[in-house]
PDB file of C-alpha atoms in Angstrom:
ATOM      1  CA  MET A   1      -0.161  -0.041  -0.096  1.00 38.00           C
ATOM      2  CA  THR A   2       1.805   3.589  -0.479  1.00 45.00           C
ATOM      3  CA  HIS A   3       0.413   7.147   0.778  1.00 49.00           C
ATOM      4  CA  THR A   4       0.716  10.370  -0.061  1.00 51.00           C
ATOM      5  CA  ASN A   5       1.743  11.391   3.790  1.00 54.00           C
ATOM      6  CA  ALA A   6      -0.460  15.128   3.219  1.00 66.00           C
ATOM      7  CA  SER A   7       0.247  15.509   7.030  1.00 76.00           C
ATOM      8  CA  GLY A   8       3.721  14.333   6.920  1.00 97.00           C
ATOM      9  CA  ARG A   9       6.374  17.143   8.454  1.00 98.00           C
ATOM     10  CA  VAL A  10       8.099  16.997   4.874  1.00 98.00           C
ATOM     11  CA  ALA A  11       4.993  16.299   3.397  1.00 98.00           C
ATOM     12  CA  GLY A  12       5.206  17.703  -0.795  1.00 97.00           C
ATOM     13  CA  LYS A  13       9.695  18.297   0.080  1.00 98.00           C
ATOM     14  CA  ARG A  14      12.201  17.305  -2.005  1.00 98.00           C
ATOM     15  CA  VAL A  15      15.852  16.905  -0.505  1.00 99.00           C
ATOM     16  CA  LEU A  16      18.781  15.988  -2.070  1.00 99.00           C
ATOM     17  CA  VAL A  17      21.167  13.402   0.858  1.00 99.00           C
ATOM     18  CA  THR A  18      24.041  12.713  -0.573  1.00 98.00           C
ATOM     19  CA  GLY A  19      25.998   9.512   0.892  1.00 98.00           C
ATOM     20  CA  ALA A  20      22.196   8.129   0.822  1.00 98.00           C
ATOM     21  CA  ALA A  21      23.746   4.479   0.175  1.00 98.00           C
ATOM     22  CA  ARG A  22      23.555   3.011   3.795  1.00 97.00           C
ATOM     23  CA  GLY A  23      23.980   4.314   7.135  1.00 97.00           C
ATOM     24  CA  MET A  24      23.263   8.021   8.196  1.00 98.00           C
ATOM     25  CA  GLY A  25      22.076   8.632   4.630  1.00 98.00           C
ATOM     26  CA  ARG A  26      19.832   5.920   4.223  1.00 98.00           C
ATOM     27  CA  SER A  27      18.310   6.272   7.577  1.00 98.00           C
ATOM     28  CA  HIS A  28      17.569  10.729   6.814  1.00 98.00           C
ATOM     29  CA  ALA A  29      16.372   8.906   3.222  1.00 98.00           C
ATOM     30  CA  VAL A  30      13.812   6.737   4.704  1.00 98.00           C
ATOM     31  CA  ARG A  31      12.978   9.193   7.900  1.00 98.00           C
ATOM     32  CA  LEU A  32      12.385  11.877   5.181  1.00 98.00           C
ATOM     33  CA  ALA A  33      10.070   9.640   3.119  1.00 98.00           C
ATOM     34  CA  GLU A  34       8.103   8.579   5.669  1.00 98.00           C
ATOM     35  CA  GLU A  35       7.376  12.413   6.275  1.00 98.00           C
ATOM     36  CA  GLY A  36       6.310  13.196   3.237  1.00 98.00           C
ATOM     37  CA  ALA A  37       9.466  14.255   1.046  1.00 98.00           C
ATOM     38  CA  ASP A  38      10.711  12.836  -2.295  1.00 98.00           C
ATOM     39  CA  LEU A  39      14.405  12.518  -2.267  1.00 98.00           C
ATOM     40  CA  ILE A  40      17.375  12.343  -4.583  1.00 99.00           C
ATOM     41  CA  LEU A  41      20.014  10.743  -3.690  1.00 99.00           C
ATOM     42  CA  VAL A  42      23.192  10.282  -4.442  1.00 98.00           C
ATOM     43  CA  ASP A  43      26.715   7.772  -3.108  1.00 98.00           C
ATOM     44  CA  ILE A  44      30.143   6.859  -4.272  1.00 98.00           C
ATOM     45  CA  CYS A  45      28.812   3.232  -5.029  1.00 98.00           C
ATOM     46  CA  ARG A  46      32.590   2.134  -4.799  1.00 98.00           C
ATOM     47  CA  SER A  47      35.650   2.190  -2.275  1.00 97.00           C
ATOM     48  CA  LEU A  48      38.188   4.260  -2.183  1.00 97.00           C
ATOM     49  CA  PRO A  49      42.087   3.471  -1.396  1.00 95.00           C
ATOM     50  CA  GLU A  50      42.516   5.820   1.096  1.00 95.00           C
ATOM     51  CA  ILE A  51      39.672   4.842   3.247  1.00 96.00           C
ATOM     52  CA  GLU A  52      40.659   1.468   5.503  1.00 93.00           C
ATOM     53  CA  TYR A  53      36.760   0.152   5.613  1.00 94.00           C
ATOM     54  CA  PRO A  54      34.394  -0.597   2.988  1.00 94.00           C
ATOM     55  CA  LEU A  55      32.650   2.598   0.849  1.00 96.00           C
ATOM     56  CA  SER A  56      28.808   1.507  -0.246  1.00 96.00           C
ATOM     57  CA  ALA A  57      27.740  -0.624  -3.540  1.00 98.00           C
ATOM     58  CA  PRO A  58      25.844  -0.025  -6.226  1.00 98.00           C
ATOM     59  CA  GLU A  59      22.922  -2.341  -4.509  1.00 98.00           C
ATOM     60  CA  ASP A  60      22.824  -0.529  -1.200  1.00 98.00           C
ATOM     61  CA  LEU A  61      22.138   2.738  -2.727  1.00 98.00           C
ATOM     62  CA  ALA A  62      19.405   0.693  -4.864  1.00 98.00           C
ATOM     63  CA  GLU A  63      18.143  -1.074  -1.171  1.00 98.00           C
ATOM     64  CA  THR A  64      17.732   2.760  -0.402  1.00 98.00           C
ATOM     65  CA  ALA A  65      15.542   3.771  -3.106  1.00 98.00           C
ATOM     66  CA  ARG A  66      13.252   0.515  -2.391  1.00 98.00           C
ATOM     67  CA  LEU A  67      12.446   2.048   1.152  1.00 98.00           C
ATOM     68  CA  VAL A  68      11.585   4.892   0.409  1.00 98.00           C
ATOM     69  CA  GLY A  69       9.515   4.392  -2.459  1.00 98.00           C
ATOM     70  CA  LYS A  70       7.355   1.899   0.331  1.00 98.00           C
ATOM     71  CA  PHE A  71       6.303   5.194   1.733  1.00 98.00           C
ATOM     72  CA  GLY A  72       4.951   5.653  -2.084  1.00 97.00           C
ATOM     73  CA  ARG A  73       7.508   8.586  -1.979  1.00 98.00           C
ATOM     74  CA  HIS A  74       9.428   8.815  -5.101  1.00 98.00           C
ATOM     75  CA  ALA A  75      13.459   8.311  -5.402  1.00 98.00           C
ATOM     76  CA  ILE A  76      15.794   9.248  -7.796  1.00 98.00           C
ATOM     77  CA  THR A  77      19.309   7.656  -7.844  1.00 98.00           C
ATOM     78  CA  ALA A  78      22.808   7.726  -9.275  1.00 98.00           C
ATOM     79  CA  ILE A  79      25.957   6.916  -8.801  1.00 98.00           C
ATOM     80  CA  VAL A  80      28.649  10.513  -8.328  1.00 98.00           C
ATOM     81  CA  ASP A  81      31.228  11.191  -6.552  1.00 98.00           C
ATOM     82  CA  VAL A  82      30.728  14.476  -4.073  1.00 98.00           C
ATOM     83  CA  ARG A  83      34.095  15.306  -5.255  1.00 98.00           C
ATOM     84  CA  ASP A  84      33.224  15.815  -8.779  1.00 98.00           C
ATOM     85  CA  ALA A  85      31.488  19.436  -8.748  1.00 98.00           C
ATOM     86  CA  ALA A  86      30.236  19.381 -12.299  1.00 98.00           C
ATOM     87  CA  ALA A  87      28.858  15.991 -12.605  1.00 98.00           C
ATOM     88  CA  LEU A  88      27.197  16.829  -8.891  1.00 98.00           C
ATOM     89  CA  ALA A  89      25.120  19.420 -10.280  1.00 98.00           C
ATOM     90  CA  SER A  90      24.402  17.806 -13.405  1.00 98.00           C
ATOM     91  CA  VAL A  91      22.442  15.189 -11.627  1.00 98.00           C
ATOM     92  CA  VAL A  92      21.024  17.363  -9.606  1.00 98.00           C
ATOM     93  CA  ASP A  93      19.790  19.914 -12.277  1.00 98.00           C
ATOM     94  CA  ASP A  94      18.450  15.987 -13.852  1.00 98.00           C
ATOM     95  CA  GLY A  95      16.979  15.353 -10.917  1.00 98.00           C
ATOM     96  CA  VAL A  96      15.032  18.843  -9.907  1.00 98.00           C
ATOM     97  CA  ALA A  97      13.277  18.648 -13.059  1.00 98.00           C
ATOM     98  CA  GLU A  98      12.495  15.507 -13.070  1.00 98.00           C
ATOM     99  CA  LEU A  99      10.943  15.847  -9.572  1.00 98.00           C
ATOM    100  CA  GLY A 100       9.955  19.520 -10.404  1.00 98.00           C
ATOM    101  CA  GLY A 101      11.260  21.574  -7.633  1.00 98.00           C
ATOM    102  CA  LEU A 102      14.278  21.101  -4.979  1.00 98.00           C
ATOM    103  CA  ASP A 103      13.251  22.655  -0.884  1.00 98.00           C
ATOM    104  CA  ALA A 104      16.466  21.733   0.659  1.00 99.00           C
ATOM    105  CA  ALA A 105      19.849  19.570   1.175  1.00 99.00           C
ATOM    106  CA  VAL A 106      21.480  17.015   3.035  1.00 99.00           C
ATOM    107  CA  ALA A 107      25.241  16.724   2.653  1.00 99.00           C
ATOM    108  CA  ASN A 108      25.836  13.673   4.442  1.00 98.00           C
ATOM    109  CA  ALA A 109      28.785  11.545   2.348  1.00 98.00           C
ATOM    110  CA  GLY A 110      31.675  11.785   4.791  1.00 98.00           C
ATOM    111  CA  VAL A 111      34.964   9.590   5.215  1.00 97.00           C
ATOM    112  CA  LEU A 112      37.105   8.714   8.448  1.00 96.00           C
ATOM    113  CA  THR A 113      40.831   7.281   8.922  1.00 97.00           C
ATOM    114  CA  ALA A 114      41.968   6.845  12.065  1.00 96.00           C
ATOM    115  CA  ALA A 115      46.446   7.694  12.717  1.00 97.00           C
ATOM    116  CA  THR A 116      48.672   9.147  15.513  1.00 97.00           C
ATOM    117  CA  TRP A 117      49.639  12.284  13.817  1.00 97.00           C
ATOM    118  CA  ASP A 118      52.547  10.897  12.662  1.00 97.00           C
ATOM    119  CA  GLY A 119      50.642   8.299  10.407  1.00 97.00           C
ATOM    120  CA  THR A 120      48.726  10.167   8.934  1.00 97.00           C
ATOM    121  CA  THR A 121      49.691  10.649   5.304  1.00 97.00           C
ATOM    122  CA  PRO A 122      48.825  13.852   2.441  1.00 98.00           C
ATOM    123  CA  ASP A 123      46.674  11.360   1.134  1.00 97.00           C
ATOM    124  CA  HIS A 124      45.116  11.265   4.391  1.00 97.00           C
ATOM    125  CA  TRP A 125      44.297  15.198   4.572  1.00 98.00           C
ATOM    126  CA  ARG A 126      42.756  15.306   1.024  1.00 98.00           C
ATOM    127  CA  THR A 127      41.100  12.883   0.586  1.00 98.00           C
ATOM    128  CA  VAL A 128      39.123  14.069   3.970  1.00 98.00           C
ATOM    129  CA  ILE A 129      38.991  17.226   3.717  1.00 98.00           C
ATOM    130  CA  ASP A 130      37.882  16.876  -0.683  1.00 98.00           C
ATOM    131  CA  VAL A 131      34.939  13.943   0.112  1.00 98.00           C
ATOM    132  CA  ASN A 132      34.113  16.360   3.570  1.00 98.00           C
ATOM    133  CA  LEU A 133      34.299  19.674   3.442  1.00 98.00           C
ATOM    134  CA  ILE A 134      34.886  20.110  -0.213  1.00 98.00           C
ATOM    135  CA  GLY A 135      32.269  18.020  -1.133  1.00 98.00           C
ATOM    136  CA  ALA A 136      29.443  19.563   1.325  1.00 99.00           C
ATOM    137  CA  TRP A 137      30.340  22.985  -0.572  1.00 99.00           C
ATOM    138  CA  ASN A 138      30.047  21.167  -3.849  1.00 99.00           C
ATOM    139  CA  THR A 139      26.226  20.015  -2.649  1.00 99.00           C
ATOM    140  CA  CYS A 140      24.937  22.977  -1.115  1.00 99.00           C
ATOM    141  CA  ALA A 141      26.857  24.752  -4.556  1.00 98.00           C
ATOM    142  CA  ALA A 142      24.649  22.286  -6.450  1.00 98.00           C
ATOM    143  CA  ALA A 143      21.406  22.918  -4.727  1.00 99.00           C
ATOM    144  CA  LEU A 144      22.215  26.512  -4.145  1.00 98.00           C
ATOM    145  CA  PRO A 145      20.595  27.130  -7.871  1.00 98.00           C
ATOM    146  CA  HIS A 146      16.980  25.893  -6.505  1.00 98.00           C
ATOM    147  CA  LEU A 147      16.503  27.114  -4.168  1.00 98.00           C
ATOM    148  CA  VAL A 148      17.317  31.069  -4.578  1.00 97.00           C
ATOM    149  CA  GLY A 149      13.755  32.360  -5.082  1.00 94.00           C
ATOM    150  CA  HIS A 150      11.651  30.406  -2.881  1.00 95.00           C
ATOM    151  CA  GLY A 151      13.743  29.956   0.546  1.00 98.00           C
ATOM    152  CA  GLY A 152      15.330  26.471   1.431  1.00 98.00           C
ATOM    153  CA  SER A 153      17.258  24.470   4.013  1.00 99.00           C
ATOM    154  CA  LEU A 154      20.314  23.255   4.184  1.00 99.00           C
ATOM    155  CA  VAL A 155      21.356  20.459   6.302  1.00 99.00           C
ATOM    156  CA  ASN A 156      25.249  20.032   6.857  1.00 99.00           C
ATOM    157  CA  ILE A 157      26.484  17.159   8.942  1.00 98.00           C
ATOM    158  CA  SER A 158      29.793  17.841  11.225  1.00 98.00           C
ATOM    159  CA  SER A 159      29.921  15.986  14.277  1.00 98.00           C
ATOM    160  CA  ALA A 160      30.767  15.623  18.128  1.00 98.00           C
ATOM    161  CA  ALA A 161      34.564  16.675  16.658  1.00 98.00           C
ATOM    162  CA  GLY A 162      33.350  19.655  14.833  1.00 98.00           C
ATOM    163  CA  ILE A 163      32.507  20.911  17.991  1.00 98.00           C
ATOM    164  CA  LYS A 164      36.126  19.366  20.381  1.00 97.00           C
ATOM    165  CA  GLY A 165      39.479  18.450  19.527  1.00 97.00           C
ATOM    166  CA  THR A 166      38.718  14.247  19.167  1.00 97.00           C
ATOM    167  CA  PRO A 167      42.094  13.180  18.286  1.00 97.00           C
ATOM    168  CA  LEU A 168      43.341   9.838  16.201  1.00 97.00           C
ATOM    169  CA  HIS A 169      41.967  11.193  13.319  1.00 96.00           C
ATOM    170  CA  THR A 170      43.262  14.769  13.483  1.00 98.00           C
ATOM    171  CA  PRO A 171      41.874  15.185   9.347  1.00 98.00           C
ATOM    172  CA  TYR A 172      38.432  14.189  10.009  1.00 98.00           C
ATOM    173  CA  THR A 173      38.251  16.328  13.010  1.00 98.00           C
ATOM    174  CA  ALA A 174      39.603  19.866  11.016  1.00 98.00           C
ATOM    175  CA  SER A 175      37.520  18.931   8.400  1.00 98.00           C
ATOM    176  CA  LYS A 176      34.134  18.604  10.337  1.00 98.00           C
ATOM    177  CA  HIS A 177      34.919  22.130  12.041  1.00 99.00           C
ATOM    178  CA  ALA A 178      35.971  23.971   8.981  1.00 99.00           C
ATOM    179  CA  VAL A 179      32.184  22.376   7.741  1.00 99.00           C
ATOM    180  CA  VAL A 180      30.868  24.684  10.370  1.00 99.00           C
ATOM    181  CA  GLY A 181      32.744  27.490  10.031  1.00 98.00           C
ATOM    182  CA  MET A 182      32.031  27.738   5.652  1.00 99.00           C
ATOM    183  CA  SER A 183      27.685  26.585   6.416  1.00 99.00           C
ATOM    184  CA  LYS A 184      27.835  29.730   9.833  1.00 98.00           C
ATOM    185  CA  ALA A 185      29.002  32.355   6.308  1.00 99.00           C
ATOM    186  CA  LEU A 186      26.193  30.332   4.359  1.00 98.00           C
ATOM    187  CA  ALA A 187      23.671  30.804   6.579  1.00 99.00           C
ATOM    188  CA  ASN A 188      24.667  35.045   7.327  1.00 98.00           C
ATOM    189  CA  GLU A 189      25.361  34.977   2.920  1.00 98.00           C
ATOM    190  CA  LEU A 190      22.062  34.026   2.634  1.00 98.00           C
ATOM    191  CA  ALA A 191      19.639  34.604   5.013  1.00 98.00           C
ATOM    192  CA  ALA A 192      18.003  37.022   3.687  1.00 98.00           C
ATOM    193  CA  GLN A 193      16.992  35.075   0.740  1.00 98.00           C
ATOM    194  CA  SER A 194      15.208  33.002   2.637  1.00 98.00           C
ATOM    195  CA  ILE A 195      17.417  29.418   3.122  1.00 98.00           C
ATOM    196  CA  ARG A 196      18.286  28.438   5.613  1.00 99.00           C
ATOM    197  CA  VAL A 197      21.675  26.969   6.996  1.00 99.00           C
ATOM    198  CA  ASN A 198      22.747  24.577  10.042  1.00 99.00           C
ATOM    199  CA  THR A 199      24.957  21.562  10.862  1.00 99.00           C
ATOM    200  CA  VAL A 200      24.324  18.767  13.064  1.00 99.00           C
ATOM    201  CA  HIS A 201      26.896  17.601  15.151  1.00 98.00           C
ATOM    202  CA  PRO A 202      26.775  13.545  16.180  1.00 98.00           C
ATOM    203  CA  THR A 203      28.531  11.597  18.739  1.00 97.00           C
ATOM    204  CA  GLY A 204      29.604   7.798  17.265  1.00 95.00           C
ATOM    205  CA  VAL A 205      26.582   5.798  15.366  1.00 95.00           C
ATOM    206  CA  GLN A 206      25.750   2.425  14.705  1.00 85.00           C
ATOM    207  CA  THR A 207      27.160   2.769  10.602  1.00 84.00           C
ATOM    208  CA  GLY A 208      29.630   1.268   8.736  1.00 76.00           C
ATOM    209  CA  MET A 209      32.392   3.983   9.816  1.00 80.00           C
ATOM    210  CA  ASN A 210      34.233   1.972  11.760  1.00 77.00           C
ATOM    211  CA  PRO A 211      38.519   1.900  11.372  1.00 81.00           C
ATOM    212  CA  ALA A 212      39.206  -0.993  13.475  1.00 82.00           C
ATOM    213  CA  SER A 213      42.193   0.710  13.977  1.00 89.00           C
ATOM    214  CA  LEU A 214      40.658   3.712  15.769  1.00 90.00           C
ATOM    215  CA  PHE A 215      40.126   1.629  18.824  1.00 88.00           C
ATOM    216  CA  GLY A 216      43.604  -0.516  17.904  1.00 91.00           C
ATOM    217  CA  LEU A 217      45.151   2.911  18.228  1.00 94.00           C
ATOM    218  CA  LEU A 218      42.432   4.030  21.323  1.00 94.00           C
ATOM    219  CA  SER A 219      42.985   0.059  23.536  1.00 93.00           C
ATOM    220  CA  GLU A 220      47.436  -0.246  22.639  1.00 93.00           C
ATOM    221  CA  LYS A 221      48.814   2.932  22.393  1.00 94.00           C
ATOM    222  CA  ARG A 222      46.543   5.546  23.509  1.00 96.00           C
ATOM    223  CA  PRO A 223      44.663   4.331  26.131  1.00 96.00           C
ATOM    224  CA  ASP A 224      44.746   7.601  28.532  1.00 97.00           C
ATOM    225  CA  LEU A 225      42.609   9.525  24.933  1.00 96.00           C
ATOM    226  CA  ALA A 226      39.810   6.548  25.507  1.00 94.00           C
ATOM    227  CA  PRO A 227      37.750   9.238  27.738  1.00 94.00           C
ATOM    228  CA  LEU A 228      37.432  11.614  25.357  1.00 94.00           C
ATOM    229  CA  PHE A 229      35.283   9.130  23.442  1.00 95.00           C
ATOM    230  CA  GLY A 230      33.071   8.483  25.893  1.00 95.00           C
ATOM    231  CA  ASN A 231      29.289  10.307  26.117  1.00 97.00           C
ATOM    232  CA  ALA A 232      28.184  11.452  29.441  1.00 98.00           C
ATOM    233  CA  MET A 233      24.600   8.962  28.904  1.00 98.00           C
ATOM    234  CA  PRO A 234      25.100   5.534  28.592  1.00 97.00           C
ATOM    235  CA  VAL A 235      25.273   4.676  25.577  1.00 96.00           C
ATOM    236  CA  PRO A 236      28.777   3.511  23.798  1.00 94.00           C
ATOM    237  CA  MET A 237      26.208   5.205  20.023  1.00 95.00           C
ATOM    238  CA  ILE A 238      23.047   6.110  18.947  1.00 97.00           C
ATOM    239  CA  ASP A 239      21.434   5.213  16.227  1.00 97.00           C
ATOM    240  CA  ALA A 240      21.572   6.441  12.445  1.00 98.00           C
ATOM    241  CA  VAL A 241      17.267   7.793  13.053  1.00 98.00           C
ATOM    242  CA  ASP A 242      18.191   9.509  15.849  1.00 98.00           C
ATOM    243  CA  VAL A 243      20.558  12.172  14.258  1.00 98.00           C
ATOM    244  CA  SER A 244      17.704  11.709  11.454  1.00 98.00           C
ATOM    245  CA  ASN A 245      15.232  13.259  13.561  1.00 98.00           C
ATOM    246  CA  ALA A 246      17.346  16.647  14.101  1.00 98.00           C
ATOM    247  CA  VAL A 247      17.579  16.099   9.653  1.00 99.00           C
ATOM    248  CA  LEU A 248      14.312  15.652  10.050  1.00 98.00           C
ATOM    249  CA  TYR A 249      13.732  19.085  12.561  1.00 98.00           C
ATOM    250  CA  LEU A 250      15.679  20.739  10.348  1.00 99.00           C
ATOM    251  CA  ILE A 251      14.493  20.777   6.642  1.00 98.00           C
ATOM    252  CA  SER A 252      10.934  20.748   7.874  1.00 98.00           C
ATOM    253  CA  ASP A 253       8.774  23.809   8.398  1.00 98.00           C
ATOM    254  CA  GLU A 254       8.503  23.724  12.503  1.00 98.00           C
ATOM    255  CA  SER A 255      12.421  25.271  12.002  1.00 98.00           C
ATOM    256  CA  ARG A 256      11.623  27.893  10.068  1.00 98.00           C
ATOM    257  CA  TYR A 257      13.091  30.771  11.825  1.00 98.00           C
ATOM    258  CA  VAL A 258      16.537  28.397  13.138  1.00 98.00           C
ATOM    259  CA  THR A 259      19.910  29.220  10.946  1.00 99.00           C
ATOM    260  CA  GLY A 260      22.933  29.713  12.158  1.00 98.00           C
ATOM    261  CA  MET A 261      22.836  26.540  15.004  1.00 98.00           C
ATOM    262  CA  GLU A 262      24.873  23.974  15.668  1.00 98.00           C
ATOM    263  CA  PHE A 263      22.742  21.043  16.875  1.00 98.00           C
ATOM    264  CA  LYS A 264      24.309  18.490  18.973  1.00 98.00           C
ATOM    265  CA  VAL A 265      22.476  14.530  18.405  1.00 98.00           C
ATOM    266  CA  ASP A 266      25.942  14.000  20.934  1.00 98.00           C
ATOM    267  CA  ALA A 267      24.557  11.864  24.126  1.00 98.00           C
ATOM    268  CA  GLY A 268      26.563  14.852  26.604  1.00 98.00           C
ATOM    269  CA  VAL A 269      29.908  13.456  24.505  1.00 98.00           C
ATOM    270  CA  THR A 270      30.600  17.457  23.674  1.00 97.00           C
ATOM    271  CA  VAL A 271      29.356  18.554  27.441  1.00 96.00           C
ATOM    272  CA  ARG A 272      32.371  16.259  28.446  1.00 87.00           C
TER     273      ARG A 272
END
């Protein structure tokens, strides 16, 4: 049975989500569809040599689209690398033409490396900054031509590491802080056009983004740093849907005057 979710919290909105094939991106897509949104879903759908854990596959992206379809919502999928600005913009333009407009974008695609400072390579830096920061910028830039004129919401996924100085993944921490600066600059520039820009800051989430080497570093080399990763609330990790609920709020009209905010969904890890 399909239903139109005419009373959903984002009913009729059209939303771009990057990194949508699995993990948080899939969760965002499904939660938004549940509340009435149609979606443009993109992911790289291949692994990268600089990243130690496997990334998504094409069948993962297809599964996200299938889950969206269960709510009777439209899902347009494309395999694209967020580092490729021209390819991403082209895919977004095509998706917007098919859906008839765009109301929001979620820059969710991200990667993580784990190493001590002396094990961190230039390739680590380049890949993490290019995906997490420039990829987020490319996502905003691809969406904005379709938001100017009628307003909208940009949601950029940062991290608890974008608030505190989380060690052992310095490029990641740097990139997630940079996403905040980028988002606040855009929030200022775009406010007059009723385009809101906010960041979301999760603690550890149960996804495929878990480099085994980080656990090894904390347990063997630097156990003194382990407390920095501990949540104040009694959970080791949160669920992806907890983050998706924040994304949903920021895309909904409930947050129509919320911009430039750092929305923490972090079980208290940053108050420690």
